[in-house]
Coordinates of C-alpha atoms and ligand atoms in Angstrom, one line a residue:
X1438 CA -4.8 -20.5 12.3
X1439 CA -4.9 -18.5 15.9
X1440 CA -0.6 -18.2 16.3
X1441 CA -0.1 -14.5 17.5
X1442 CA 3.1 -12.6 16.1
X1443 CA 4.1 -9.5 16.9
X1444 CA 0.5 -8.1 18.5
X1445 CA -1.1 -6.5 16.8
X1446 CA -0.3 -8.3 13.9
X1447 CA -1.1 -12.2 13.0
X1448 CA -1.6 -14.2 9.9
X1449 CA -4.7 -15.1 8.3
X1450 CA -5.3 -18.1 5.4
X1451 CA -7.0 -16.4 2.8
X1452 CA -8.7 -17.1 -0.4
X1453 CA -9.5 -15.8 -3.8
X1454 CA -13.3 -14.9 -4.1
X1455 CA -13.4 -13.0 -7.0
X1456 CA -11.1 -10.5 -9.2
X1457 CA -12.3 -7.2 -11.1
X1458 CA -10.1 -5.5 -13.5
X1459 CA -10.3 -2.2 -12.4
X1460 CA -8.3 0.2 -14.9
X1461 CA -5.7 -1.4 -18.0
X1462 CA -3.3 -1.9 -15.2
X1463 CA -4.8 -2.2 -11.9
X1464 CA -6.5 -5.3 -11.1
X1465 CA -9.3 -5.4 -7.8
X1466 CA -8.5 -9.3 -5.9
X1467 CA -11.0 -9.8 -3.2
X1468 CA -10.2 -12.5 -0.3
X1469 CA -12.4 -14.1 2.3
X1470 CA -11.4 -16.6 4.5
X1471 CA -12.8 -18.0 8.3
X1472 CA -9.6 -15.6 10.1
X1473 CA -10.9 -12.4 8.8
X1474 CA -13.5 -12.3 11.7
X1475 CA -9.9 -11.5 13.7
X1476 CA -9.0 -8.7 10.8
X1477 CA -9.4 -5.5 11.9
X1478 CA -8.4 -2.1 10.7
X1479 CA -8.3 1.7 10.7
X1480 CA -8.0 1.7 7.2
X1481 CA -6.7 4.9 5.7
X1482 CA -2.9 3.3 4.0
X1483 CA -2.9 -0.2 6.2
X1484 CA -0.2 -2.0 5.1
X1485 CA -0.2 -5.7 5.0
X1486 CA 2.4 -8.5 4.0
X1487 CA 1.4 -11.1 1.0
X1488 CA 2.8 -14.6 1.4
X1489 CA 1.8 -15.9 -2.4
X1490 CA 2.5 -19.6 -3.8
X1491 CA 5.0 -19.7 -6.6
X1492 CA 3.7 -20.9 -10.1
X1493 CA 3.2 -25.3 -8.9
X1494 CA 2.4 -24.8 -5.8
X1495 CA -1.4 -24.6 -4.6
X1496 CA -0.3 -23.0 -0.7
X1497 CA 2.3 -20.4 0.0
X1498 CA 5.1 -22.1 2.5
X1499 CA 4.6 -19.6 5.2
X1500 CA 5.7 -21.7 8.6
X1501 CA 3.4 -19.8 10.5
X1502 CA 2.8 -23.0 13.2
X1503 CA 6.3 -22.3 14.3
X1504 CA 4.9 -19.0 16.0
X1505 CA 7.6 -16.2 16.6
X1506 CA 10.1 -18.4 15.2
X1507 CA 8.2 -18.3 11.6
X1508 CA 10.7 -15.2 10.1
X1509 CA 13.5 -17.6 10.4
X1510 CA 11.7 -21.0 9.9
X1511 CA 10.3 -18.7 6.8
X1512 CA 14.1 -17.4 5.6
X1513 CA 15.4 -20.7 5.7
X1514 CA 13.2 -22.9 3.4
X1515 CA 14.7 -23.3 0.0
X1516 CA 14.6 -21.0 -2.9
X1517 CA 11.4 -22.1 -4.7
X1518 CA 9.7 -23.3 -2.1
X1519 CA 9.7 -19.6 0.5
X1520 CA 6.2 -18.1 -0.3
X1521 CA 6.9 -14.6 -1.5
X1522 CA 6.4 -11.9 0.5
X1523 CA 5.2 -8.9 -0.8
X1524 CA 3.8 -5.4 0.7
X1525 CA 0.3 -4.2 0.0
X1526 CA -2.7 -1.5 1.4
X1527 CA -5.8 -2.7 2.6
X1528 CA -8.4 -1.1 0.0
X1529 CA -11.7 -2.2 1.6
X1530 CA -12.6 -4.2 4.5
X1531 CA -16.2 -5.6 4.0
X1532 CA -18.1 -7.8 7.3
X1533 CA -21.6 -9.7 6.5
X1534 CA -19.4 -11.7 4.6
X1535 CA -15.8 -10.8 5.7
X1536 CA -14.1 -9.5 3.0
X1537 CA -11.2 -7.7 2.2
X1538 CA -10.3 -6.2 -1.3
X1539 CA -6.4 -5.0 -2.7
X1540 CA -5.7 -3.3 -5.5
X1541 CA -2.9 -4.7 -7.9
X1542 CA -0.7 -2.9 -10.1
X1543 CA -0.1 -4.7 -13.2
X1544 CA 3.5 -3.5 -14.5
X1545 CA 6.2 -4.1 -16.6
X1546 CA 8.4 -6.1 -16.3
X1547 CA 6.4 -8.6 -13.9
X1548 CA 7.5 -9.5 -10.5
X1549 CA 5.9 -12.7 -8.7
X1550 CA 2.9 -10.3 -7.3
X1551 CA 1.6 -8.6 -10.5
X1552 CA 2.6 -12.0 -12.3
X1553 CA 0.2 -13.5 -10.0
X1554 CA -2.1 -11.2 -9.5
X1555 CA -3.2 -10.9 -13.5
X1556 CA -3.6 -14.6 -13.2
X1557 CA -5.8 -15.1 -10.1
X1558 CA -8.4 -16.9 -10.4
X1559 CA -11.5 -17.8 -7.5
X1560 CA -10.2 -20.7 -4.9
X1561 CA -6.5 -19.2 -5.1
X1562 CA -4.9 -19.7 -1.8
X1563 CA -2.6 -16.9 0.1
X1564 CA -1.4 -15.7 3.1
X1565 CA -1.5 -12.8 4.6
X1566 CA 0.1 -10.7 7.7
X1567 CA -2.2 -8.1 8.6
X1568 CA -3.8 -6.1 12.0
X1569 CA -5.8 -7.9 14.4
X1570 CA -6.3 -4.2 15.9
X1571 CA -7.6 -1.2 14.6
X1572 CA -5.5 1.3 15.2
X1573 CA -2.1 0.1 14.6
X1574 CA 1.3 0.9 13.1
X1575 CA 1.2 -0.3 10.0
X1576 CA -0.9 2.8 9.7
X1577 CA 1.2 5.6 8.6
X1578 CA -1.2 8.3 8.0
X1579 CA -1.3 10.3 10.7
X1580 CA -1.8 14.3 10.7
X1581 CA -1.2 16.1 13.4
X1582 CA -4.3 17.9 15.2
X1583 CA -4.9 20.8 13.7
X1584 CA -3.7 20.3 10.0
X1585 CA -5.1 22.7 7.6
X1586 CA -3.9 21.1 4.8
X1587 CA -3.0 17.3 3.5
X1588 CA -1.2 17.5 0.4
X1589 CA -1.1 13.2 -1.1
X1590 CA 1.2 12.2 -3.2
X1591 CA 1.2 9.1 -4.9
X1592 CA 1.7 7.1 -8.4
X1593 CA -0.4 4.0 -9.4
X1594 CA 1.3 1.4 -6.5
X1595 CA -0.6 4.1 -3.6
X1596 CA -3.8 4.8 -5.2
X1597 CA -5.6 2.3 -2.7
X1598 CA -4.2 3.7 0.0
X1599 CA -4.6 7.7 -1.4
X1600 CA -8.2 6.2 -2.3
X1601 CA -8.8 5.3 1.1
X1602 CA -7.0 7.9 3.1
X1603 CA -9.8 9.8 1.0
X1604 CA -12.4 8.2 2.2
X1605 CA -11.6 8.9 5.5
X1606 CA -10.8 12.6 5.6
X1607 CA -14.0 15.0 7.1
X1608 CA -16.0 17.4 5.5
X1609 CA -14.2 20.9 5.6
X1610 CA -10.4 19.0 5.4
X1611 CA -8.7 21.0 2.6
X1612 CA -6.3 18.4 0.6
X1613 CA -4.5 18.7 -2.5
X1614 CA -3.5 15.4 -4.2
X1615 CA -1.7 14.6 -6.6
X1616 CA -1.5 11.3 -9.0
X1617 CA 0.8 9.7 -11.2
X1618 CA -0.2 7.4 -14.1
X1619 CA 1.2 5.4 -16.9
X1620 CA -2.4 5.3 -18.7
X1621 CA -5.1 7.5 -19.1
X1622 CA -7.9 4.8 -18.9
X1623 CA -6.2 4.3 -14.7
X1624 CA -8.1 7.8 -14.1
X1625 CA -10.9 7.3 -11.6
X1626 CA -13.5 9.9 -9.4
X1627 CA -12.2 9.5 -5.7
X1628 CA -14.8 9.0 -3.6
X1629 CA -14.3 11.9 -0.1
X1630 CA -16.6 14.5 2.0
X1631 CA -13.2 16.2 2.3
X1632 CA -13.1 19.7 0.2
X1633 CA -10.1 18.0 -2.0
X1634 CA -8.9 19.0 -5.5
X1635 CA -7.3 16.2 -7.5
X1636 CA -4.9 16.5 -9.9
X1637 CA -3.5 13.2 -11.9
X1638 CA -0.2 13.7 -13.8
X1639 CA -0.7 10.8 -17.4
X1640 CA 2.6 9.8 -18.6
X1641 CA 4.8 12.0 -17.6
X1642 CA 6.7 12.8 -14.4
X1643 CA 4.6 14.7 -11.3
X1644 CA 7.9 15.4 -9.7
X1645 CA 8.7 18.3 -12.1
X1646 CA 4.8 19.0 -12.2
X1647 CA 4.4 19.2 -7.9
X1648 CA 7.9 21.5 -8.4
X1649 CA 5.8 23.9 -10.7
X1650 CA 2.5 24.1 -8.5
X1651 CA 1.3 26.5 -5.8
X1652 CA -0.1 25.4 -2.4
X1653 CA -2.8 26.9 -0.8
X1654 CA -1.3 29.4 2.3
X1655 CA -1.6 27.2 5.1
X1656 CA -0.2 27.6 8.8
X1657 CA 0.2 23.5 9.6
X1658 CA 0.5 21.3 6.6
X1659 CA 1.1 17.9 6.7
X1660 CA 2.6 15.9 4.0
X1661 CA 2.1 12.2 2.9
X1662 CA 4.2 11.1 0.2
X1663 CA 4.5 7.3 -1.6
X1664 CA 5.4 5.7 -4.7
X1665 CA 9.3 4.6 -6.7
X1666 CA 11.5 5.6 -3.8
X1667 CA 13.5 7.7 -6.2
X1668 CA 10.2 10.3 -6.3
X1669 CA 9.8 9.7 -2.7
X1670 CA 13.6 11.1 -2.3
X1671 CA 13.1 13.8 -4.5
X1672 CA 9.9 15.3 -3.1
X1673 CA 10.6 15.3 0.1
X1674 CA 13.6 17.0 -0.2
X1675 CA 11.7 19.6 -2.4
X1676 CA 8.6 19.6 0.5
X1677 CA 11.4 20.1 3.3
X1678 CA 14.1 22.1 1.4
X1679 CA 12.2 24.5 -1.0
X1680 CA 8.6 24.8 0.8
X1681 CA 10.3 24.7 4.0
X1682 CA 8.0 22.3 5.5
X1683 CA 8.9 20.5 9.1
X1684 CA 10.1 17.3 8.3
X1685 CA 8.1 15.9 11.4
X1686 CA 4.7 16.8 9.2
X1687 CA 6.1 14.8 6.3
X1688 CA 5.3 10.7 6.4
X1689 CA 7.2 9.2 3.2
X1690 CA 7.5 5.5 2.4
X1691 CA 9.3 4.0 -1.0
X1692 CA 6.4 1.3 -2.2
X1693 CA 9.1 0.1 -4.8
X1694 CA 12.0 1.2 -6.0
X1695 CA 12.4 1.4 -10.2
X1696 CA 15.1 -2.2 -11.0
X1697 CA 14.9 -3.5 -8.0
X1698 CA 12.3 -6.4 -6.6
X1699 CA 11.8 -6.3 -3.1
X1700 CA 13.9 -9.3 -1.5
X1701 CA 16.7 -6.5 -3.0
X1702 CA 14.9 -3.3 -2.0
X1703 CA 14.4 -4.9 1.7
X1704 CA 18.7 -5.9 1.7
X1705 CA 19.6 -2.5 0.4
X1706 CA 17.9 -1.5 3.6
Ligands
LIG1422 C1 3.6 0.0 2.8 C2 3.4 -0.7 0.8 C3 2.1 -0.9 0.4 C4 1.7 -1.1 -0.9 N1 0.6 -1.5 -1.7 C5 0.7 -1.5 -2.7 C6 -1.1 -1.3 -3.4 O1 -2.0 -1.6 -2.7 N2 -0.6 -1.9 -4.8 C7 0.5 -2.5 -5.5 O2 0.2 -2.7 -6.8 N3 1.5 -2.2 -5.0 C8 1.8 -1.7 -3.7 N4 3.0 -1.9 -3.5 C9 4.0 -2.4 -3.9 C10 4.2 -2.9 -4.1 O3 4.5 -3.8 -2.9 C11 5.1 -3.4 -4.8 O4 5.6 -2.8 -6.2 C12 6.1 -4.7 -5.4 O5 7.9 -4.5 -5.4 C13 5.4 -6.0 -5.9 O6 5.8 -6.5 -6.7 P1 6.5 -7.5 -7.5 O7 6.5 -8.7 -7.2 O8 5.5 -7.8 -8.4 O9 7.4 -7.2 -8.3 P2 9.1 -7.2 -8.0 O10 9.6 -8.7 -8.1 O11 9.4 -6.8 -6.6 O12 9.4 -6.1 -8.7 C14 9.8 -6.8 -10.0 C15 10.4 -5.8 -11.2 O13 9.2 -4.6 -10.9 C16 9.5 -3.1 -10.7 N5 8.2 -2.9 -10.5 C17 7.9 -3.2 -8.7 N6 6.4 -2.6 -8.6 C18 6.2 -1.4 -9.3 C19 5.5 -0.4 -9.8 N7 4.2 -0.7 -9.0 N8 5.5 -0.2 -11.0 C20 6.2 -0.2 -11.7 N9 7.3 -1.0 -12.0 C21 7.5 -1.7 -10.6 C22 10.7 -3.3 -9.7 O14 11.1 -2.3 -9.9 C23 11.4 -4.2 -10.5 O15 12.1 -4.1 -11.5 C24 3.2 -1.2 -1.8 C25 4.4 -0.9 -1.0 C26 4.3 -0.8 0.2 C27 6.0 -0.9 0.9

């Protein structure tokens, strides 16, 4: 499959190789496929569009053979046939053999993607719309040159992005991280060369915790916030309004919204 969509993105036909439960509400799914030799990514918070089959289908229905017309064709497929489309983050890309990992939150109420991940098994087929060029606009973590403090906030859905961002940061870079989780078993060591301080907030609102937190003095801070969109909005207001951070130095992305599926969220936006 070589259909170009909107370069630098293209479709990849993949199969599950294995799954690994990495926390009480987190499962890592490893995918492989010949197409992955055309997959290139600069990592960090690289986002992907994942197309999943409905229960009973052996492959997701995505008319990628329509080229640029795939979106219209996909929208016109009947409900229950049209593949479920969800946004996820590339956790790891490996070569020899070509494999990628995606970490899924298993949440309640479960949506189609969370339910699919909970039951994923070797051989299951998915389609991915992902990058064919390492530097692409689905990487949003972009601290301006001269940044002297990176602040990261995320919930479990943003843990894969934060883990990858931390792995990418150089020694000497000051970083303060807040991670919210409902389950103490999801807490893990994060690997980084940076001068990072990571605070896990278990079972309470990290928005309140962050409001009270002391941040080191910085001339040029950069803030990255992702997770439940109500929390993301509240935190952005806090950083701009109460901490006086220039809004151009804040990247914020609503990854999901309480009480809404991703389709409903897309329509609302
Ligand atoms: C750029 C981007 C990157 C993302 N990366 C990841 C990632 O790497 N890993 C990951 O797990 N998620 C990630 N997400 C979030 C993921 O797309 C959503 O959680 C998505 O809604 C899951 O689809 P679903 O079918 O399971 O649930 P949906 O059908 O979309 O929603 C069903 C119900 O579940 C609730 N819900 C959805 N997500 C969560 C959640 N995380 N916790 C609690 N309740 C939830 C909804 O509010 C709704 O009530 C990312 C989102 C974006 C925009």
